[in-house]
Amino acid sequence: MIGSGGPLLIALGLGYLIGSVPFGLLLTKFAGLGDIRSIGSGNIGATNVLRTGNKALAAATLLLDALKGTAGVLAGVALFAINTSDAVLDVATVGAAGGLGAFLGHLFPVWLGFKGGKGVATYIGVLIGLAFKLALIFCAVWLVVAIMTRYSSLSALVAAAVVPIAAYLVGGPMLGAATLLMSALLVYKHDANIKRLLAGEESKIGG
């Protein structure tokens, strides 16, 4: 058995490795579409993959990026299972550490000079692993705001602001804190979008 801090650090590290796999970059290269970082926003996420015109690859990227988050949580849960004698930790805490690691890996992959995606799909995947109800809340808020404004980035930002409150009510302080940290990082990664929104220059869905 390992000490209380061990499983958390291992879960964080394993989650990071899982999350750092740049599926958008790999899929577009394998499809012969070149380096996704050289087109559009230069982002490795599904939205930029869609700019190649290949909807199937964009959908695959979205799914795989989300699954990274869920896999990170499951890695933490598995670590908890082999360290069940530890009375300090609980499965939700170690799972959250794995999910946070996956989210960090997607945002800041070491293989790409720490320049990764913006994290929306991976965030949803983490929420699926931690509390499926929160993933539904995120998606519902995103959809409502998207219908009202047609801004994908604004929809993600509003959803990210709502989720930590819901997480606190559903799962308590630990889950609230974990989602608050991820939401803050998601907002940070949307800095350019926020500036364009304020300047009235952000592109709309379908625009």
PDB file of C-alpha atoms in Angstrom:
ATOM      1  CA  MET A   1       0.000   0.000   0.000  1.00  0.00           C
ATOM      2  CA  ILE A   2       1.066   3.578  -0.546  1.00  0.00           C
ATOM      3  CA  GLY A   3       0.560   6.711   1.559  1.00  0.00           C
ATOM      4  CA  SER A   4      -2.343   9.142   1.237  1.00  0.00           C
ATOM      5  CA  GLY A   5      -0.518  11.519  -1.069  1.00  0.00           C
ATOM      6  CA  GLY A   6       0.756   8.746  -3.319  1.00  0.00           C
ATOM      7  CA  PRO A   7      -2.508   7.739  -5.009  1.00  0.00           C
ATOM      8  CA  LEU A   8      -3.406  11.378  -5.627  1.00  0.00           C
ATOM      9  CA  LEU A   9      -0.089  12.143  -7.312  1.00  0.00           C
ATOM     10  CA  ILE A  10      -0.125   8.917  -9.313  1.00  0.00           C
ATOM     11  CA  ALA A  11      -3.733   9.544 -10.394  1.00  0.00           C
ATOM     12  CA  LEU A  12      -2.802  13.081 -11.400  1.00  0.00           C
ATOM     13  CA  GLY A  13       0.191  11.814 -13.383  1.00  0.00           C
ATOM     14  CA  LEU A  14      -1.685   8.993 -15.089  1.00  0.00           C
ATOM     15  CA  GLY A  15      -4.528  11.337 -15.916  1.00  0.00           C
ATOM     16  CA  TYR A  16      -2.066  13.824 -17.375  1.00  0.00           C
ATOM     17  CA  LEU A  17      -0.536  11.199 -19.662  1.00  0.00           C
ATOM     18  CA  ILE A  18      -3.982  10.133 -20.855  1.00  0.00           C
ATOM     19  CA  GLY A  19      -5.143  13.686 -21.407  1.00  0.00           C
ATOM     20  CA  SER A  20      -1.992  14.737 -23.238  1.00  0.00           C
ATOM     21  CA  VAL A  21      -2.691  12.471 -26.230  1.00  0.00           C
ATOM     22  CA  PRO A  22      -3.441  15.025 -29.020  1.00  0.00           C
ATOM     23  CA  PHE A  23      -6.157  13.146 -30.876  1.00  0.00           C
ATOM     24  CA  GLY A  24      -7.073  16.071 -33.123  1.00  0.00           C
ATOM     25  CA  LEU A  25      -3.493  16.383 -34.324  1.00  0.00           C
ATOM     26  CA  LEU A  26      -3.008  12.636 -34.760  1.00  0.00           C
ATOM     27  CA  LEU A  27      -6.283  12.037 -36.603  1.00  0.00           C
ATOM     28  CA  THR A  28      -5.767  14.854 -39.089  1.00  0.00           C
ATOM     29  CA  LYS A  29      -2.193  13.759 -39.784  1.00  0.00           C
ATOM     30  CA  PHE A  30      -3.233  10.142 -40.325  1.00  0.00           C
ATOM     31  CA  ALA A  31      -5.977  11.367 -42.655  1.00  0.00           C
ATOM     32  CA  GLY A  32      -3.392  13.215 -44.756  1.00  0.00           C
ATOM     33  CA  LEU A  33      -4.701  16.662 -43.827  1.00  0.00           C
ATOM     34  CA  GLY A  34      -1.401  17.947 -42.492  1.00  0.00           C
ATOM     35  CA  ASP A  35      -0.761  19.670 -39.172  1.00  0.00           C
ATOM     36  CA  ILE A  36      -3.994  21.003 -37.668  1.00  0.00           C
ATOM     37  CA  ARG A  37      -1.958  23.626 -35.828  1.00  0.00           C
ATOM     38  CA  SER A  38      -1.213  25.364 -39.128  1.00  0.00           C
ATOM     39  CA  ILE A  39      -4.847  26.172 -39.965  1.00  0.00           C
ATOM     40  CA  GLY A  40      -7.635  28.208 -38.395  1.00  0.00           C
ATOM     41  CA  SER A  41      -7.024  28.959 -34.741  1.00  0.00           C
ATOM     42  CA  GLY A  42      -4.093  26.546 -34.566  1.00  0.00           C
ATOM     43  CA  ASN A  43      -5.957  24.652 -31.857  1.00  0.00           C
ATOM     44  CA  ILE A  44      -5.892  20.845 -31.656  1.00  0.00           C
ATOM     45  CA  GLY A  45      -9.540  20.501 -30.634  1.00  0.00           C
ATOM     46  CA  ALA A  46     -12.649  19.415 -32.529  1.00  0.00           C
ATOM     47  CA  THR A  47     -13.715  22.930 -33.517  1.00  0.00           C
ATOM     48  CA  ASN A  48     -10.510  23.515 -35.420  1.00  0.00           C
ATOM     49  CA  VAL A  49     -10.557  20.002 -36.884  1.00  0.00           C
ATOM     50  CA  LEU A  50     -13.980  20.895 -38.293  1.00  0.00           C
ATOM     51  CA  ARG A  51     -12.296  23.703 -40.243  1.00  0.00           C
ATOM     52  CA  THR A  52     -10.644  21.033 -42.389  1.00  0.00           C
ATOM     53  CA  GLY A  53     -14.117  20.250 -43.708  1.00  0.00           C
ATOM     54  CA  ASN A  54     -14.017  16.693 -42.379  1.00  0.00           C
ATOM     55  CA  LYS A  55     -17.007  16.393 -40.047  1.00  0.00           C
ATOM     56  CA  ALA A  56     -16.299  12.753 -39.230  1.00  0.00           C
ATOM     57  CA  LEU A  57     -12.810  13.567 -37.966  1.00  0.00           C
ATOM     58  CA  ALA A  58     -14.169  16.491 -35.954  1.00  0.00           C
ATOM     59  CA  ALA A  59     -16.770  14.222 -34.349  1.00  0.00           C
ATOM     60  CA  ALA A  60     -14.123  11.586 -33.606  1.00  0.00           C
ATOM     61  CA  THR A  61     -11.880  14.221 -32.033  1.00  0.00           C
ATOM     62  CA  LEU A  62     -14.743  15.491 -29.882  1.00  0.00           C
ATOM     63  CA  LEU A  63     -15.555  11.975 -28.677  1.00  0.00           C
ATOM     64  CA  LEU A  64     -11.957  10.948 -28.002  1.00  0.00           C
ATOM     65  CA  ASP A  65     -11.137  14.200 -26.205  1.00  0.00           C
ATOM     66  CA  ALA A  66     -14.161  13.664 -23.968  1.00  0.00           C
ATOM     67  CA  LEU A  67     -13.197  10.043 -23.321  1.00  0.00           C
ATOM     68  CA  LYS A  68      -9.768  11.204 -22.154  1.00  0.00           C
ATOM     69  CA  GLY A  69     -11.420  13.009 -19.270  1.00  0.00           C
ATOM     70  CA  THR A  70     -13.550  10.023 -18.319  1.00  0.00           C
ATOM     71  CA  ALA A  71     -10.546   7.694 -18.590  1.00  0.00           C
ATOM     72  CA  GLY A  72      -8.572   9.938 -16.243  1.00  0.00           C
ATOM     73  CA  VAL A  73     -11.291   9.671 -13.614  1.00  0.00           C
ATOM     74  CA  LEU A  74     -11.449   5.891 -14.039  1.00  0.00           C
ATOM     75  CA  ALA A  75      -7.681   5.670 -13.624  1.00  0.00           C
ATOM     76  CA  GLY A  76      -8.036   7.403 -10.281  1.00  0.00           C
ATOM     77  CA  VAL A  77     -10.858   5.062  -9.265  1.00  0.00           C
ATOM     78  CA  ALA A  78      -8.691   2.066 -10.160  1.00  0.00           C
ATOM     79  CA  LEU A  79      -5.868   3.401  -7.992  1.00  0.00           C
ATOM     80  CA  PHE A  80      -8.268   3.797  -5.104  1.00  0.00           C
ATOM     81  CA  ALA A  81      -9.293   0.167  -5.523  1.00  0.00           C
ATOM     82  CA  ILE A  82      -5.713  -1.009  -4.889  1.00  0.00           C
ATOM     83  CA  ASN A  83      -5.279   1.305  -1.909  1.00  0.00           C
ATOM     84  CA  THR A  84      -8.484   0.571  -0.029  1.00  0.00           C
ATOM     85  CA  SER A  85      -6.787   0.404   3.377  1.00  0.00           C
ATOM     86  CA  ASP A  86      -6.269   4.186   3.343  1.00  0.00           C
ATOM     87  CA  ALA A  87      -8.909   5.707   5.619  1.00  0.00           C
ATOM     88  CA  VAL A  88      -8.037   9.272   4.581  1.00  0.00           C
ATOM     89  CA  LEU A  89      -8.847   9.041   0.888  1.00  0.00           C
ATOM     90  CA  ASP A  90     -12.155   8.340  -0.785  1.00  0.00           C
ATOM     91  CA  VAL A  91     -12.866   7.196  -4.327  1.00  0.00           C
ATOM     92  CA  ALA A  92     -14.264  10.559  -5.411  1.00  0.00           C
ATOM     93  CA  THR A  93     -11.098  12.399  -4.369  1.00  0.00           C
ATOM     94  CA  VAL A  94      -8.736  10.087  -6.235  1.00  0.00           C
ATOM     95  CA  GLY A  95     -11.070  10.028  -9.229  1.00  0.00           C
ATOM     96  CA  ALA A  96     -11.156  13.828  -9.266  1.00  0.00           C
ATOM     97  CA  ALA A  97      -7.340  13.900  -9.198  1.00  0.00           C
ATOM     98  CA  GLY A  98      -7.229  11.635 -12.255  1.00  0.00           C
ATOM     99  CA  GLY A  99      -9.804  13.759 -14.059  1.00  0.00           C
ATOM    100  CA  LEU A 100      -7.968  16.967 -13.235  1.00  0.00           C
ATOM    101  CA  GLY A 101      -4.769  15.403 -14.531  1.00  0.00           C
ATOM    102  CA  ALA A 102      -6.455  14.502 -17.829  1.00  0.00           C
ATOM    103  CA  PHE A 103      -7.799  18.042 -18.151  1.00  0.00           C
ATOM    104  CA  LEU A 104      -4.343  19.523 -17.518  1.00  0.00           C
ATOM    105  CA  GLY A 105      -2.805  17.096 -20.001  1.00  0.00           C
ATOM    106  CA  HIS A 106      -5.202  18.204 -22.723  1.00  0.00           C
ATOM    107  CA  LEU A 107      -4.657  21.903 -22.034  1.00  0.00           C
ATOM    108  CA  PHE A 108      -0.893  21.722 -21.553  1.00  0.00           C
ATOM    109  CA  PRO A 109       0.551  18.603 -23.289  1.00  0.00           C
ATOM    110  CA  VAL A 110       4.301  18.363 -22.772  1.00  0.00           C
ATOM    111  CA  TRP A 111       4.716  16.790 -26.244  1.00  0.00           C
ATOM    112  CA  LEU A 112       3.391  19.950 -27.922  1.00  0.00           C
ATOM    113  CA  GLY A 113       5.276  22.529 -25.910  1.00  0.00           C
ATOM    114  CA  PHE A 114       2.370  22.776 -23.434  1.00  0.00           C
ATOM    115  CA  LYS A 115       0.121  24.215 -26.168  1.00  0.00           C
ATOM    116  CA  GLY A 116      -3.022  22.130 -26.202  1.00  0.00           C
ATOM    117  CA  GLY A 117      -6.756  22.474 -26.624  1.00  0.00           C
ATOM    118  CA  LYS A 118      -9.264  24.644 -24.806  1.00  0.00           C
ATOM    119  CA  GLY A 119     -10.679  21.773 -22.805  1.00  0.00           C
ATOM    120  CA  VAL A 120     -14.454  21.865 -23.335  1.00  0.00           C
ATOM    121  CA  ALA A 121     -14.852  18.262 -24.503  1.00  0.00           C
ATOM    122  CA  THR A 122     -12.370  16.933 -21.940  1.00  0.00           C
ATOM    123  CA  TYR A 123     -14.106  18.874 -19.170  1.00  0.00           C
ATOM    124  CA  ILE A 124     -17.405  17.238 -20.123  1.00  0.00           C
ATOM    125  CA  GLY A 125     -15.678  13.846 -20.104  1.00  0.00           C
ATOM    126  CA  VAL A 126     -14.348  14.460 -16.605  1.00  0.00           C
ATOM    127  CA  LEU A 127     -17.831  15.434 -15.453  1.00  0.00           C
ATOM    128  CA  ILE A 128     -19.245  12.221 -16.945  1.00  0.00           C
ATOM    129  CA  GLY A 129     -16.779  10.249 -14.853  1.00  0.00           C
ATOM    130  CA  LEU A 130     -17.320  12.227 -11.643  1.00  0.00           C
ATOM    131  CA  ALA A 131     -21.054  12.932 -11.716  1.00  0.00           C
ATOM    132  CA  PHE A 132     -23.049  12.371 -14.895  1.00  0.00           C
ATOM    133  CA  LYS A 133     -25.662  14.865 -13.701  1.00  0.00           C
ATOM    134  CA  LEU A 134     -23.061  17.636 -13.924  1.00  0.00           C
ATOM    135  CA  ALA A 135     -22.224  16.713 -17.506  1.00  0.00           C
ATOM    136  CA  LEU A 136     -25.913  17.021 -18.370  1.00  0.00           C
ATOM    137  CA  ILE A 137     -26.046  20.438 -16.683  1.00  0.00           C
ATOM    138  CA  PHE A 138     -22.990  21.620 -18.624  1.00  0.00           C
ATOM    139  CA  CYS A 139     -24.439  20.447 -21.941  1.00  0.00           C
ATOM    140  CA  ALA A 140     -27.904  21.860 -21.189  1.00  0.00           C
ATOM    141  CA  VAL A 141     -26.523  25.298 -20.310  1.00  0.00           C
ATOM    142  CA  TRP A 142     -24.252  25.235 -23.364  1.00  0.00           C
ATOM    143  CA  LEU A 143     -27.182  24.381 -25.624  1.00  0.00           C
ATOM    144  CA  VAL A 144     -29.492  27.073 -24.228  1.00  0.00           C
ATOM    145  CA  VAL A 145     -26.868  29.813 -24.505  1.00  0.00           C
ATOM    146  CA  ALA A 146     -25.842  28.617 -27.974  1.00  0.00           C
ATOM    147  CA  ILE A 147     -29.439  28.777 -29.199  1.00  0.00           C
ATOM    148  CA  MET A 148     -29.859  32.257 -27.736  1.00  0.00           C
ATOM    149  CA  THR A 149     -26.548  33.787 -28.860  1.00  0.00           C
ATOM    150  CA  ARG A 150     -25.020  31.425 -31.473  1.00  0.00           C
ATOM    151  CA  TYR A 151     -21.641  31.879 -29.773  1.00  0.00           C
ATOM    152  CA  SER A 152     -19.982  28.541 -28.997  1.00  0.00           C
ATOM    153  CA  SER A 153     -17.274  30.112 -26.837  1.00  0.00           C
ATOM    154  CA  LEU A 154     -19.742  32.127 -24.758  1.00  0.00           C
ATOM    155  CA  SER A 155     -21.852  29.011 -24.275  1.00  0.00           C
ATOM    156  CA  ALA A 156     -18.846  27.121 -22.909  1.00  0.00           C
ATOM    157  CA  LEU A 157     -17.902  29.998 -20.608  1.00  0.00           C
ATOM    158  CA  VAL A 158     -21.383  30.305 -19.133  1.00  0.00           C
ATOM    159  CA  ALA A 159     -21.618  26.530 -18.652  1.00  0.00           C
ATOM    160  CA  ALA A 160     -18.221  26.531 -16.951  1.00  0.00           C
ATOM    161  CA  ALA A 161     -19.441  29.248 -14.572  1.00  0.00           C
ATOM    162  CA  VAL A 162     -22.577  27.311 -13.626  1.00  0.00           C
ATOM    163  CA  VAL A 163     -21.029  23.864 -13.107  1.00  0.00           C
ATOM    164  CA  PRO A 164     -18.928  24.593  -9.967  1.00  0.00           C
ATOM    165  CA  ILE A 165     -22.036  25.895  -8.198  1.00  0.00           C
ATOM    166  CA  ALA A 166     -23.988  22.793  -9.194  1.00  0.00           C
ATOM    167  CA  ALA A 167     -21.011  20.594  -8.244  1.00  0.00           C
ATOM    168  CA  TYR A 168     -20.887  22.103  -4.756  1.00  0.00           C
ATOM    169  CA  LEU A 169     -24.597  21.466  -4.283  1.00  0.00           C
ATOM    170  CA  VAL A 170     -24.408  17.920  -5.687  1.00  0.00           C
ATOM    171  CA  GLY A 171     -21.101  16.684  -4.276  1.00  0.00           C
ATOM    172  CA  GLY A 172     -19.909  19.145  -1.668  1.00  0.00           C
ATOM    173  CA  PRO A 173     -16.767  21.287  -1.296  1.00  0.00           C
ATOM    174  CA  MET A 174     -14.264  18.849  -2.844  1.00  0.00           C
ATOM    175  CA  LEU A 175     -16.176  18.431  -6.085  1.00  0.00           C
ATOM    176  CA  GLY A 176     -16.984  22.125  -6.132  1.00  0.00           C
ATOM    177  CA  ALA A 177     -13.307  23.039  -5.754  1.00  0.00           C
ATOM    178  CA  ALA A 178     -12.163  20.591  -8.451  1.00  0.00           C
ATOM    179  CA  THR A 179     -14.674  21.896 -10.981  1.00  0.00           C
ATOM    180  CA  LEU A 180     -13.939  25.507 -10.017  1.00  0.00           C
ATOM    181  CA  LEU A 181     -10.260  24.968 -10.828  1.00  0.00           C
ATOM    182  CA  MET A 182     -11.097  23.373 -14.177  1.00  0.00           C
ATOM    183  CA  SER A 183     -13.562  26.143 -14.992  1.00  0.00           C
ATOM    184  CA  ALA A 184     -10.944  28.787 -14.192  1.00  0.00           C
ATOM    185  CA  LEU A 185      -8.449  27.072 -16.512  1.00  0.00           C
ATOM    186  CA  LEU A 186     -11.083  26.792 -19.246  1.00  0.00           C
ATOM    187  CA  VAL A 187     -11.750  30.533 -18.983  1.00  0.00           C
ATOM    188  CA  TYR A 188      -8.005  31.186 -19.153  1.00  0.00           C
ATOM    189  CA  LYS A 189      -7.713  29.126 -22.344  1.00  0.00           C
ATOM    190  CA  HIS A 190     -10.579  31.140 -23.870  1.00  0.00           C
ATOM    191  CA  ASP A 191      -8.790  34.448 -23.331  1.00  0.00           C
ATOM    192  CA  ALA A 192      -8.645  35.245 -27.061  1.00  0.00           C
ATOM    193  CA  ASN A 193     -12.323  34.354 -27.471  1.00  0.00           C
ATOM    194  CA  ILE A 194     -13.274  36.631 -24.586  1.00  0.00           C
ATOM    195  CA  LYS A 195     -11.412  39.533 -26.191  1.00  0.00           C
ATOM    196  CA  ARG A 196     -13.194  38.916 -29.499  1.00  0.00           C
ATOM    197  CA  LEU A 197     -16.553  38.672 -27.736  1.00  0.00           C
ATOM    198  CA  LEU A 198     -15.978  42.011 -26.012  1.00  0.00           C
ATOM    199  CA  ALA A 199     -14.914  43.557 -29.313  1.00  0.00           C
ATOM    200  CA  GLY A 200     -17.897  42.076 -31.162  1.00  0.00           C
ATOM    201  CA  GLU A 201     -15.571  40.130 -33.442  1.00  0.00           C
ATOM    202  CA  GLU A 202     -16.215  36.537 -32.337  1.00  0.00           C
ATOM    203  CA  SER A 203     -17.552  34.279 -35.075  1.00  0.00           C
ATOM    204  CA  LYS A 204     -20.974  32.723 -34.565  1.00  0.00           C
ATOM    205  CA  ILE A 205     -22.031  29.113 -34.963  1.00  0.00           C
ATOM    206  CA  GLY A 206     -22.676  28.541 -38.640  1.00  0.00           C
ATOM    207  CA  GLY A 207     -21.024  31.842 -39.534  1.00  0.00           C
TER     208      GLY A 207
END
